[in-house]
PDB file of C-alpha atoms in Angstrom:
ATOM      1  CA  MET R   9       9.829  22.614   2.775  1.00  0.00           C
ATOM      2  CA  LYS R  10      11.012  21.083   5.705  1.00  0.00           C
ATOM      3  CA  SER R  11      10.612  17.426   6.233  1.00  0.00           C
ATOM      4  CA  GLU R  12       6.841  16.852   7.213  1.00  0.00           C
ATOM      5  CA  ILE R  13       7.699  15.308  10.455  1.00  0.00           C
ATOM      6  CA  LEU R  14       4.478  12.984  10.279  1.00  0.00           C
ATOM      7  CA  LYS R  15       5.511   9.437   9.127  1.00  0.00           C
ATOM      8  CA  ARG R  16       2.543   7.761   7.320  1.00  0.00           C
ATOM      9  CA  TYR R  17       1.914   3.949   7.704  1.00  0.00           C
ATOM     10  CA  SER R  18       3.375   1.637   5.385  1.00  0.00           C
ATOM     11  CA  ASN R  19       0.501  -0.540   4.860  1.00  0.00           C
ATOM     12  CA  ASN R  20      -2.267   2.647   3.282  1.00  0.00           C
ATOM     13  CA  PRO R  21      -4.870   3.726   2.911  1.00  0.00           C
ATOM     14  CA  ILE R  22      -6.331   1.636   5.620  1.00  0.00           C
ATOM     15  CA  LEU R  23      -9.737   1.678   4.715  1.00  0.00           C
ATOM     16  CA  ILE R  24     -11.204   1.351   0.617  1.00  0.00           C
ATOM     17  CA  PRO R  25     -14.367   1.557  -1.078  1.00  0.00           C
ATOM     18  CA  ASN R  26     -15.960  -1.896  -0.110  1.00  0.00           C
ATOM     19  CA  LYS R  27     -17.617  -2.974  -3.420  1.00  0.00           C
ATOM     20  CA  ASN R  28     -19.295  -6.188  -1.732  1.00  0.00           C
ATOM     21  CA  ASN R  29     -21.437  -2.996   0.479  1.00  0.00           C
ATOM     22  CA  TRP R  30     -22.927  -0.560  -1.783  1.00  0.00           C
ATOM     23  CA  TRP R  31     -23.282   2.445   0.327  1.00  0.00           C
ATOM     24  CA  GLU R  32     -19.449   2.382   0.592  1.00  0.00           C
ATOM     25  CA  SER R  33     -18.693   1.043  -2.649  1.00  0.00           C
ATOM     26  CA  GLU R  34     -17.375   4.577  -4.444  1.00  0.00           C
ATOM     27  CA  ALA R  35     -15.242   6.390  -1.533  1.00  0.00           C
ATOM     28  CA  VAL R  36     -14.711   6.194   2.516  1.00  0.00           C
ATOM     29  CA  PHE R  37     -13.118   8.765   3.669  1.00  0.00           C
ATOM     30  CA  ASN R  38     -12.606  11.810   6.409  1.00  0.00           C
ATOM     31  CA  CYS R  39     -12.636   9.200   9.974  1.00  0.00           C
ATOM     32  CA  ALA R  40     -13.928  10.453  12.987  1.00  0.00           C
ATOM     33  CA  ILE R  41     -11.740   8.616  16.221  1.00  0.00           C
ATOM     34  CA  LEU R  42     -11.981   8.002  19.799  1.00  0.00           C
ATOM     35  CA  TYR R  43     -10.137   5.970  21.850  1.00  0.00           C
ATOM     36  CA  ASP R  44     -11.217   4.766  25.016  1.00  0.00           C
ATOM     37  CA  GLY R  45      -7.900   3.087  26.393  1.00  0.00           C
ATOM     38  CA  LYS R  46      -7.986  -0.307  24.728  1.00  0.00           C
ATOM     39  CA  LYS R  47     -10.332   0.243  21.428  1.00  0.00           C
ATOM     40  CA  ILE R  48     -10.306   2.809  19.019  1.00  0.00           C
ATOM     41  CA  HIS R  49     -14.042   3.270  17.880  1.00  0.00           C
ATOM     42  CA  MET R  50     -14.196   4.668  14.054  1.00  0.00           C
ATOM     43  CA  LEU R  51     -16.795   6.746  11.444  1.00  0.00           C
ATOM     44  CA  TYR R  52     -15.813   7.097   8.717  1.00  0.00           C
ATOM     45  CA  ARG R  53     -18.219   8.778   5.566  1.00  0.00           C
ATOM     46  CA  ALA R  54     -18.888   6.061   3.001  1.00  0.00           C
ATOM     47  CA  ILE R  55     -20.420   7.494  -0.662  1.00  0.00           C
ATOM     48  CA  GLY R  56     -22.727   4.565  -2.607  1.00  0.00           C
ATOM     49  CA  GLU R  57     -23.668   6.512  -5.764  1.00  0.00           C
ATOM     50  CA  TYR R  58     -21.789   9.549  -7.287  1.00  0.00           C
ATOM     51  CA  GLU R  59     -25.051  10.754  -9.444  1.00  0.00           C
ATOM     52  CA  HIS R  60     -26.906  11.958  -6.064  1.00  0.00           C
ATOM     53  CA  TYR R  61     -23.446  12.208  -4.232  1.00  0.00           C
ATOM     54  CA  LEU R  62     -25.443  10.918  -0.443  1.00  0.00           C
ATOM     55  CA  SER R  63     -23.125  11.122   2.448  1.00  0.00           C
ATOM     56  CA  ARG R  64     -23.034   8.223   5.164  1.00  0.00           C
ATOM     57  CA  ILE R  65     -21.263   7.248   8.760  1.00  0.00           C
ATOM     58  CA  GLY R  66     -19.893   3.953   9.077  1.00  0.00           C
ATOM     59  CA  TYR R  67     -18.223   2.115  11.752  1.00  0.00           C
ATOM     60  CA  ALA R  68     -15.126   0.281  12.198  1.00  0.00           C
ATOM     61  CA  SER R  69     -13.001  -0.296  14.493  1.00  0.00           C
ATOM     62  CA  SER R  70      -9.113  -1.472  15.680  1.00  0.00           C
ATOM     63  CA  ASP R  71      -7.633  -3.423  19.054  1.00  0.00           C
ATOM     64  CA  ASP R  72      -3.837  -1.655  17.602  1.00  0.00           C
ATOM     65  CA  GLY R  73      -5.303   1.920  15.373  1.00  0.00           C
ATOM     66  CA  TYR R  74      -4.284   0.163  11.895  1.00  0.00           C
ATOM     67  CA  LEU R  75      -6.127  -3.283  10.703  1.00  0.00           C
ATOM     68  CA  PHE R  76      -9.445  -1.955  11.096  1.00  0.00           C
ATOM     69  CA  SER R  77     -12.648  -4.167  10.862  1.00  0.00           C
ATOM     70  CA  ARG R  78     -15.717  -2.546   9.885  1.00  0.00           C
ATOM     71  CA  ARG R  79     -19.362  -3.864  10.333  1.00  0.00           C
ATOM     72  CA  ASP R  80     -21.234  -4.188   7.325  1.00  0.00           C
ATOM     73  CA  GLY R  81     -24.322  -2.019   8.502  1.00  0.00           C
ATOM     74  CA  ILE R  82     -25.028   1.380   7.525  1.00  0.00           C
ATOM     75  CA  ALA R  83     -23.768   2.770  10.843  1.00  0.00           C
ATOM     76  CA  PHE R  84     -25.428   6.310  10.712  1.00  0.00           C
ATOM     77  CA  ASN R  85     -27.982   7.528   8.252  1.00  0.00           C
ATOM     78  CA  PRO R  86     -30.048  10.207   6.805  1.00  0.00           C
ATOM     79  CA  THR R  87     -33.165  10.453   7.980  1.00  0.00           C
ATOM     80  CA  LEU R  88     -34.697  14.010   9.442  1.00  0.00           C
ATOM     81  CA  ASP R  89     -35.222  17.348   7.225  1.00  0.00           C
ATOM     82  CA  TYR R  90     -32.325  19.185   7.656  1.00  0.00           C
ATOM     83  CA  GLU R  91     -29.805  15.663   6.984  1.00  0.00           C
ATOM     84  CA  LYS R  92     -32.144  15.690   3.704  1.00  0.00           C
ATOM     85  CA  PHE R  93     -28.904  15.259   1.037  1.00  0.00           C
ATOM     86  CA  GLY R  94     -26.625  14.040   3.331  1.00  0.00           C
ATOM     87  CA  ILE R  95     -24.070  13.966   6.504  1.00  0.00           C
ATOM     88  CA  GLU R  96     -20.319  14.014   6.654  1.00  0.00           C
ATOM     89  CA  ASP R  97     -17.595  14.799   7.800  1.00  0.00           C
ATOM     90  CA  PRO R  98     -18.289  13.670  11.441  1.00  0.00           C
ATOM     91  CA  ARG R  99     -15.866  14.423  14.234  1.00  0.00           C
ATOM     92  CA  LEU R 100     -15.909  12.485  17.840  1.00  0.00           C
ATOM     93  CA  SER R 101     -15.269  13.942  21.646  1.00  0.00           C
ATOM     94  CA  GLU R 102     -15.749  12.064  24.639  1.00  0.00           C
ATOM     95  CA  ILE R 103     -17.139  15.091  27.826  1.00  0.00           C
ATOM     96  CA  ASP R 104     -18.779  14.261  30.930  1.00  0.00           C
ATOM     97  CA  ASN R 105     -17.935   9.981  30.071  1.00  0.00           C
ATOM     98  CA  GLN R 106     -20.632  10.800  27.126  1.00  0.00           C
ATOM     99  CA  ILE R 107     -20.036  10.772  23.280  1.00  0.00           C
ATOM    100  CA  TYR R 108     -20.425  13.080  21.160  1.00  0.00           C
ATOM    101  CA  ILE R 109     -20.561  13.348  17.591  1.00  0.00           C
ATOM    102  CA  THR R 110     -20.392  17.151  15.276  1.00  0.00           C
ATOM    103  CA  TYR R 111     -20.864  16.357  11.883  1.00  0.00           C
ATOM    104  CA  VAL R 112     -21.929  17.998   8.583  1.00  0.00           C
ATOM    105  CA  VAL R 113     -25.280  17.770   7.493  1.00  0.00           C
ATOM    106  CA  LEU R 114     -26.804  19.541   3.552  1.00  0.00           C
ATOM    107  CA  PRO R 115     -30.474  20.227   3.933  1.00  0.00           C
ATOM    108  CA  ASP R 116     -30.890  21.362   0.514  1.00  0.00           C
ATOM    109  CA  ARG R 117     -28.697  21.721  -3.106  1.00  0.00           C
ATOM    110  CA  PRO R 118     -29.176  24.855  -4.576  1.00  0.00           C
ATOM    111  CA  LYS R 119     -27.785  25.967  -8.029  1.00  0.00           C
ATOM    112  CA  LYS R 120     -24.559  27.578  -6.174  1.00  0.00           C
ATOM    113  CA  GLY R 121     -23.596  24.537  -3.868  1.00  0.00           C
ATOM    114  CA  PRO R 122     -25.134  24.402  -0.702  1.00  0.00           C
ATOM    115  CA  MET R 123     -25.412  26.284   2.019  1.00  0.00           C
ATOM    116  CA  VAL R 124     -23.772  24.082   4.914  1.00  0.00           C
ATOM    117  CA  SER R 125     -24.692  23.510   9.462  1.00  0.00           C
ATOM    118  CA  THR R 126     -23.549  21.781  11.550  1.00  0.00           C
ATOM    119  CA  ALA R 127     -25.454  19.434  13.929  1.00  0.00           C
ATOM    120  CA  LEU R 128     -24.531  17.329  16.851  1.00  0.00           C
ATOM    121  CA  ALA R 129     -25.312  13.891  18.085  1.00  0.00           C
ATOM    122  CA  THR R 130     -24.719  11.438  21.025  1.00  0.00           C
ATOM    123  CA  THR R 131     -24.203   8.261  20.957  1.00  0.00           C
ATOM    124  CA  GLY R 132     -23.301   4.949  23.574  1.00  0.00           C
ATOM    125  CA  ASP R 133     -22.647   1.928  21.391  1.00  0.00           C
ATOM    126  CA  TYR R 134     -22.329   3.683  17.881  1.00  0.00           C
ATOM    127  CA  SER R 135     -25.555   2.128  16.427  1.00  0.00           C
ATOM    128  CA  LYS R 136     -28.158   3.820  18.241  1.00  0.00           C
ATOM    129  CA  PHE R 137     -27.515   7.934  17.650  1.00  0.00           C
ATOM    130  CA  GLU R 138     -29.388  10.275  19.470  1.00  0.00           C
ATOM    131  CA  ARG R 139     -29.852  13.343  17.345  1.00  0.00           C
ATOM    132  CA  LEU R 140     -29.957  16.695  19.497  1.00  0.00           C
ATOM    133  CA  GLY R 141     -30.077  19.128  16.035  1.00  0.00           C
ATOM    134  CA  ILE R 142     -27.834  21.760  14.295  1.00  0.00           C
ATOM    135  CA  ILE R 143     -25.653  23.680  17.129  1.00  0.00           C
ATOM    136  CA  THR R 144     -24.762  26.542  13.786  1.00  0.00           C
ATOM    137  CA  ASN R 145     -26.405  29.457  12.958  1.00  0.00           C
ATOM    138  CA  GLU R 146     -28.384  29.814   9.470  1.00  0.00           C
ATOM    139  CA  GLY R 147     -26.313  31.643   6.504  1.00  0.00           C
ATOM    140  CA  MET R 148     -22.584  31.198   8.082  1.00  0.00           C
ATOM    141  CA  ASP R 149     -21.609  27.542   5.684  1.00  0.00           C
ATOM    142  CA  ASN R 150     -20.379  26.401   9.285  1.00  0.00           C
ATOM    143  CA  LYS R 151     -18.320  23.049   8.643  1.00  0.00           C
ATOM    144  CA  ASP R 152     -14.664  22.012  10.761  1.00  0.00           C
ATOM    145  CA  VAL R 153     -16.601  22.364  14.511  1.00  0.00           C
ATOM    146  CA  VAL R 154     -15.260  19.963  16.998  1.00  0.00           C
ATOM    147  CA  LEU R 155     -15.399  19.824  20.807  1.00  0.00           C
ATOM    148  CA  PHE R 156     -13.040  20.152  23.808  1.00  0.00           C
ATOM    149  CA  PRO R 157     -13.375  16.768  25.430  1.00  0.00           C
ATOM    150  CA  SER R 158     -13.751  19.074  28.638  1.00  0.00           C
ATOM    151  CA  LYS R 159     -14.956  22.153  30.659  1.00  0.00           C
ATOM    152  CA  LEU R 160     -12.703  25.145  30.481  1.00  0.00           C
ATOM    153  CA  PRO R 161     -12.899  28.645  32.420  1.00  0.00           C
ATOM    154  CA  SER R 162     -15.190  30.904  30.086  1.00  0.00           C
ATOM    155  CA  LYS R 163     -12.555  34.404  29.045  1.00  0.00           C
ATOM    156  CA  ASP R 164     -15.149  36.897  30.381  1.00  0.00           C
ATOM    157  CA  THR R 165     -15.731  35.684  34.162  1.00  0.00           C
ATOM    158  CA  LEU R 166     -12.707  37.087  36.258  1.00  0.00           C
ATOM    159  CA  ASN R 167     -10.354  34.407  37.522  1.00  0.00           C
ATOM    160  CA  GLY R 168     -12.730  32.138  35.664  1.00  0.00           C
ATOM    161  CA  GLU R 169     -14.525  31.123  38.037  1.00  0.00           C
ATOM    162  CA  LYS R 170     -17.486  30.070  35.669  1.00  0.00           C
ATOM    163  CA  MET R 171     -16.811  26.855  32.815  1.00  0.00           C
ATOM    164  CA  THR R 172     -17.997  26.496  30.096  1.00  0.00           C
ATOM    165  CA  TYR R 173     -17.967  24.193  26.854  1.00  0.00           C
ATOM    166  CA  PHE R 174     -15.706  25.071  24.112  1.00  0.00           C
ATOM    167  CA  CYS R 175     -15.525  24.448  20.655  1.00  0.00           C
ATOM    168  CA  LEU R 176     -13.137  25.367  17.247  1.00  0.00           C
ATOM    169  CA  HIS R 177     -15.465  26.168  13.834  1.00  0.00           C
ATOM    170  CA  ARG R 178     -14.735  27.755  10.737  1.00  0.00           C
ATOM    171  CA  PRO R 179     -17.684  29.236   9.361  1.00  0.00           C
ATOM    172  CA  SER R 180     -16.861  30.653   5.745  1.00  0.00           C
ATOM    173  CA  SER R 181     -19.187  33.553   5.221  1.00  0.00           C
ATOM    174  CA  TRP R 182     -17.308  35.180   8.442  1.00  0.00           C
ATOM    175  CA  VAL R 183     -15.072  37.071   6.634  1.00  0.00           C
ATOM    176  CA  GLY R 184     -14.652  41.130   5.724  1.00  0.00           C
ATOM    177  CA  ASP R 185     -14.261  44.080   7.633  1.00  0.00           C
ATOM    178  CA  ALA R 186     -16.886  42.982   9.690  1.00  0.00           C
ATOM    179  CA  TYR R 187     -15.139  40.417  11.226  1.00  0.00           C
ATOM    180  CA  GLY R 188     -10.937  40.800  10.890  1.00  0.00           C
ATOM    181  CA  ILE R 189      -9.855  38.547   8.714  1.00  0.00           C
ATOM    182  CA  ASP R 190     -10.323  38.620   4.216  1.00  0.00           C
ATOM    183  CA  ARG R 191     -11.085  34.110   4.057  1.00  0.00           C
ATOM    184  CA  PRO R 192     -11.594  31.629   6.160  1.00  0.00           C
ATOM    185  CA  GLY R 193      -9.744  31.544   9.317  1.00  0.00           C
ATOM    186  CA  ILE R 194     -10.657  28.920  12.534  1.00  0.00           C
ATOM    187  CA  TRP R 195     -12.858  30.888  15.486  1.00  0.00           C
ATOM    188  CA  ILE R 196     -13.081  29.241  19.066  1.00  0.00           C
ATOM    189  CA  GLY R 197     -16.773  29.376  20.850  1.00  0.00           C
ATOM    190  CA  GLU R 198     -18.184  29.074  23.960  1.00  0.00           C
ATOM    191  CA  GLY R 199     -21.280  28.444  25.494  1.00  0.00           C
ATOM    192  CA  SER R 200     -23.432  27.330  27.946  1.00  0.00           C
ATOM    193  CA  THR R 201     -24.698  23.913  26.973  1.00  0.00           C
ATOM    194  CA  LEU R 202     -23.526  21.647  23.934  1.00  0.00           C
ATOM    195  CA  THR R 203     -26.438  23.071  21.159  1.00  0.00           C
ATOM    196  CA  GLY R 204     -25.488  27.124  21.895  1.00  0.00           C
ATOM    197  CA  PHE R 205     -22.154  28.721  21.762  1.00  0.00           C
ATOM    198  CA  GLU R 206     -22.931  32.431  22.086  1.00  0.00           C
ATOM    199  CA  THR R 207     -19.559  34.212  21.949  1.00  0.00           C
ATOM    200  CA  HIS R 208     -17.232  33.560  19.746  1.00  0.00           C
ATOM    201  CA  SER R 209     -13.633  35.086  18.462  1.00  0.00           C
ATOM    202  CA  LEU R 210     -11.588  34.643  15.658  1.00  0.00           C
ATOM    203  CA  LEU R 211      -8.396  32.936  16.711  1.00  0.00           C
ATOM    204  CA  MET R 212      -6.474  31.730  13.169  1.00  0.00           C
ATOM    205  CA  LYS R 213      -6.547  33.487  10.667  1.00  0.00           C
ATOM    206  CA  PRO R 214      -4.066  32.094   7.352  1.00  0.00           C
ATOM    207  CA  GLU R 215      -1.369  32.818   7.281  1.00  0.00           C
ATOM    208  CA  GLN R 216       1.267  30.948   5.165  1.00  0.00           C
ATOM    209  CA  LYS R 217       0.650  29.607   1.525  1.00  0.00           C
ATOM    210  CA  TRP R 218       0.440  27.075   1.157  1.00  0.00           C
ATOM    211  CA  GLU R 219      -2.926  27.721   4.058  1.00  0.00           C
ATOM    212  CA  GLU R 220      -3.614  31.154   2.066  1.00  0.00           C
ATOM    213  CA  LEU R 221      -6.671  29.731   0.506  1.00  0.00           C
ATOM    214  CA  LYS R 222      -8.777  29.065   4.433  1.00  0.00           C
ATOM    215  CA  ILE R 223      -8.483  27.255   7.032  1.00  0.00           C
ATOM    216  CA  GLY R 224     -10.002  24.878   9.316  1.00  0.00           C
ATOM    217  CA  ALA R 225     -10.137  22.411  12.633  1.00  0.00           C
ATOM    218  CA  GLY R 226      -8.780  18.937  12.568  1.00  0.00           C
ATOM    219  CA  SER R 227      -9.409  16.317  14.731  1.00  0.00           C
ATOM    220  CA  PRO R 228     -10.996  18.061  18.389  1.00  0.00           C
ATOM    221  CA  PRO R 229      -7.930  19.456  20.256  1.00  0.00           C
ATOM    222  CA  ILE R 230      -6.564  16.510  22.123  1.00  0.00           C
ATOM    223  CA  ARG R 231      -4.739  17.754  26.164  1.00  0.00           C
ATOM    224  CA  THR R 232      -0.887  17.745  26.561  1.00  0.00           C
ATOM    225  CA  LYS R 233       1.305  17.951  28.826  1.00  0.00           C
ATOM    226  CA  TYR R 234       2.233  20.568  25.993  1.00  0.00           C
ATOM    227  CA  GLY R 235      -0.431  22.176  26.016  1.00  0.00           C
ATOM    228  CA  TRP R 236      -4.127  22.112  24.105  1.00  0.00           C
ATOM    229  CA  LEU R 237      -2.807  20.491  20.310  1.00  0.00           C
ATOM    230  CA  VAL R 238      -5.209  21.078  17.324  1.00  0.00           C
ATOM    231  CA  ILE R 239      -4.099  19.419  13.604  1.00  0.00           C
ATOM    232  CA  TYR R 240      -5.495  21.435  11.392  1.00  0.00           C
ATOM    233  CA  HIS R 241      -5.841  21.905   7.527  1.00  0.00           C
ATOM    234  CA  GLY R 242      -4.990  24.047   5.535  1.00  0.00           C
ATOM    235  CA  VAL R 243      -5.984  24.988   1.655  1.00  0.00           C
ATOM    236  CA  SER R 244      -3.670  26.638  -1.425  1.00  0.00           C
ATOM    237  CA  ALA R 245      -4.350  29.597  -3.978  1.00  0.00           C
ATOM    238  CA  ASP R 246      -3.991  25.557  -6.415  1.00  0.00           C
ATOM    239  CA  ARG R 247      -6.599  23.387  -3.127  1.00  0.00           C
ATOM    240  CA  THR R 248      -4.178  21.977  -2.250  1.00  0.00           C
ATOM    241  CA  TYR R 249      -4.581  20.237   0.583  1.00  0.00           C
ATOM    242  CA  SER R 250      -2.540  19.708   4.293  1.00  0.00           C
ATOM    243  CA  ALA R 251      -2.462  19.178   7.019  1.00  0.00           C
ATOM    244  CA  GLY R 252      -0.740  22.056   9.842  1.00  0.00           C
ATOM    245  CA  ALA R 253      -0.606  21.966  13.576  1.00  0.00           C
ATOM    246  CA  ALA R 254      -0.602  24.052  16.308  1.00  0.00           C
ATOM    247  CA  LEU R 255      -0.667  24.102  20.798  1.00  0.00           C
ATOM    248  CA  LEU R 256      -3.028  25.906  22.433  1.00  0.00           C
ATOM    249  CA  ASP R 257      -2.935  27.680  26.812  1.00  0.00           C
ATOM    250  CA  LEU R 258      -4.598  24.126  28.660  1.00  0.00           C
ATOM    251  CA  GLU R 259      -6.318  27.235  30.699  1.00  0.00           C
ATOM    252  CA  ASP R 260      -6.326  29.498  28.218  1.00  0.00           C
ATOM    253  CA  PRO R 261      -7.510  28.369  24.708  1.00  0.00           C
ATOM    254  CA  TYR R 262      -7.987  31.813  23.945  1.00  0.00           C
ATOM    255  CA  LYS R 263      -4.154  32.308  23.796  1.00  0.00           C
ATOM    256  CA  ILE R 264      -1.959  30.130  20.656  1.00  0.00           C
ATOM    257  CA  ILE R 265       1.227  28.964  22.588  1.00  0.00           C
ATOM    258  CA  CYS R 266       2.815  28.036  18.728  1.00  0.00           C
ATOM    259  CA  ARG R 267       2.264  27.443  15.701  1.00  0.00           C
ATOM    260  CA  SER R 268       4.118  25.654  12.554  1.00  0.00           C
ATOM    261  CA  LYS R 269       4.898  27.544   9.868  1.00  0.00           C
ATOM    262  CA  GLU R 270       5.086  25.101   7.632  1.00  0.00           C
ATOM    263  CA  PRO R 271       2.716  22.495   7.376  1.00  0.00           C
ATOM    264  CA  ILE R 272       3.130  18.524   8.980  1.00  0.00           C
ATOM    265  CA  LEU R 273       1.906  16.607   6.245  1.00  0.00           C
ATOM    266  CA  VAL R 274       1.541  16.846   2.522  1.00  0.00           C
ATOM    267  CA  PRO R 275      -0.631  14.983  -0.795  1.00  0.00           C
ATOM    268  CA  THR R 276       2.679  13.448  -2.549  1.00  0.00           C
ATOM    269  CA  THR R 277       1.576   9.353  -2.720  1.00  0.00           C
ATOM    270  CA  GLN R 278      -1.205   8.610  -5.742  1.00  0.00           C
ATOM    271  CA  TYR R 279      -3.823   7.869  -2.480  1.00  0.00           C
ATOM    272  CA  GLU R 280      -3.332  11.081  -1.306  1.00  0.00           C
ATOM    273  CA  LYS R 281      -3.074  12.343  -4.963  1.00  0.00           C
ATOM    274  CA  TYR R 282      -5.064  11.194  -7.187  1.00  0.00           C
ATOM    275  CA  GLY R 283      -9.014  10.981  -6.097  1.00  0.00           C
ATOM    276  CA  ASP R 284     -12.644  11.887  -6.373  1.00  0.00           C
ATOM    277  CA  VAL R 285     -10.817  15.366  -5.296  1.00  0.00           C
ATOM    278  CA  ASN R 286      -7.027  15.555  -6.045  1.00  0.00           C
ATOM    279  CA  ASN R 287      -4.411  16.452  -3.325  1.00  0.00           C
ATOM    280  CA  VAL R 288      -6.025  15.809  -0.498  1.00  0.00           C
ATOM    281  CA  VAL R 289      -5.166  14.714   3.101  1.00  0.00           C
ATOM    282  CA  PHE R 290      -7.821  16.094   5.731  1.00  0.00           C
ATOM    283  CA  PRO R 291      -6.991  15.066   9.055  1.00  0.00           C
ATOM    284  CA  THR R 292     -10.213  14.354  11.292  1.00  0.00           C
ATOM    285  CA  GLY R 293      -9.166  12.064  13.648  1.00  0.00           C
ATOM    286  CA  ALA R 294      -6.675  12.053  15.934  1.00  0.00           C
ATOM    287  CA  CYS R 295      -5.533  10.056  19.756  1.00  0.00           C
ATOM    288  CA  ILE R 296      -2.178  10.024  21.692  1.00  0.00           C
ATOM    289  CA  ILE R 297      -1.148   5.758  22.585  1.00  0.00           C
ATOM    290  CA  ASN R 298       2.349   5.591  24.352  1.00  0.00           C
ATOM    291  CA  GLY R 299       3.348   8.940  23.846  1.00  0.00           C
ATOM    292  CA  GLU R 300       2.810   8.547  19.196  1.00  0.00           C
ATOM    293  CA  LEU R 301       0.332  10.631  17.791  1.00  0.00           C
ATOM    294  CA  PHE R 302      -2.071   8.733  15.802  1.00  0.00           C
ATOM    295  CA  VAL R 303      -3.369  10.976  13.150  1.00  0.00           C
ATOM    296  CA  TYR R 304      -6.690  10.038  10.733  1.00  0.00           C
ATOM    297  CA  TYR R 305      -7.085  11.801   7.216  1.00  0.00           C
ATOM    298  CA  GLY R 306      -9.297  11.222   4.578  1.00  0.00           C
ATOM    299  CA  GLY R 307      -7.096  11.318   0.834  1.00  0.00           C
ATOM    300  CA  ALA R 308      -8.414  12.560  -1.860  1.00  0.00           C
ATOM    301  CA  ASP R 309     -12.010  12.149  -0.673  1.00  0.00           C
ATOM    302  CA  LYS R 310     -11.822   8.518  -1.313  1.00  0.00           C
ATOM    303  CA  VAL R 311     -10.478   6.694   1.664  1.00  0.00           C
ATOM    304  CA  CYS R 312      -9.052   6.925   4.719  1.00  0.00           C
ATOM    305  CA  CYS R 313      -5.512   7.019   6.035  1.00  0.00           C
ATOM    306  CA  LEU R 314      -2.870   6.893   9.082  1.00  0.00           C
ATOM    307  CA  ALA R 315       0.343   9.031   9.904  1.00  0.00           C
ATOM    308  CA  THR R 316       2.648   9.025  12.590  1.00  0.00           C
ATOM    309  CA  ALA R 317       5.013  10.556  15.107  1.00  0.00           C
ATOM    310  CA  LYS R 318       6.509  10.768  18.311  1.00  0.00           C
ATOM    311  CA  ILE R 319       4.188  12.574  20.247  1.00  0.00           C
ATOM    312  CA  SER R 320       7.806  14.546  21.795  1.00  0.00           C
ATOM    313  CA  ASP R 321       9.362  14.664  18.294  1.00  0.00           C
ATOM    314  CA  LEU R 322       6.055  16.442  17.249  1.00  0.00           C
ATOM    315  CA  VAL R 323       5.329  19.568  19.250  1.00  0.00           C
ATOM    316  CA  ASP R 324       9.582  19.792  18.689  1.00  0.00           C
ATOM    317  CA  TYR R 325       8.445  20.098  15.098  1.00  0.00           C
ATOM    318  CA  ILE R 326       6.132  23.197  15.297  1.00  0.00           C
ATOM    319  CA  PHE R 327       8.100  25.138  18.321  1.00  0.00           C
ATOM    320  CA  GLN R 328      11.314  24.675  15.487  1.00  0.00           C
ATOM    321  CA  ASN R 329       9.435  26.386  13.019  1.00  0.00           C
ATOM    322  CA  SER R 330       6.638  28.205  14.847  1.00  0.00           C
TER     323      SER R 330
END
């Protein structure tokens, strides 16, 4: 395996459990971020009780991308029936000057494990949230839904005259001959609204050993001059979670320009190898500041972490290892 291109922040983890706040006293991880040009806003998953293991969402912000200050109170609390057993793994996107949050919901907790869905909400201040409902179909067991930050030409119209919303998602139940894939992969969806993605196509399959069990989207796609940058996670046969990267065509996101064979970050440090779930690097947020890519990720389902790279160096790495 080649050396990783992402460099960990020397003062990782950037967020750890806060024993003074009961709702985030056990774990804080898998953080979504949105950079508004001046400040980085973060929504993070928090655990305050292991007996029921109910996830809530907290808020933090940073002026430099490294040091974060968090609110004491819960930002986003499960209140509706479809959120009854927790809200998890938020992702943030801004589309047409409106902030959207995709997040995993657990409406039930059956003996064989939860069948999860993904819901959508919107906010203006990260303290009040308007819920827009579940956006994945029942029974898909669908996580890792991320939104493209702008409309793009539809695949189904000539000359791309119709503009539609796009997302990436990972329906774990879509495997088998009917789907052309034998392990969960990343799909691309199109929709006339953000609450209704009508068409879906398989985009990426697990291919390498480090991702052979399944793959899923990490942060929402980032527009760069090289293409849409997709940071994703892959799970190996021994259930090690690592981060990978790919570039999609700016006008035709169904087209993969290149995809790295090697991961860009693997769990090697204490805070990535040992936690509530061992051996986990789980990217959920990313942005570019002055040519530097900031990737935010959960370490071992316990803490929030940061790794960085020059965007030009990362793109070179993806092409060289494609």
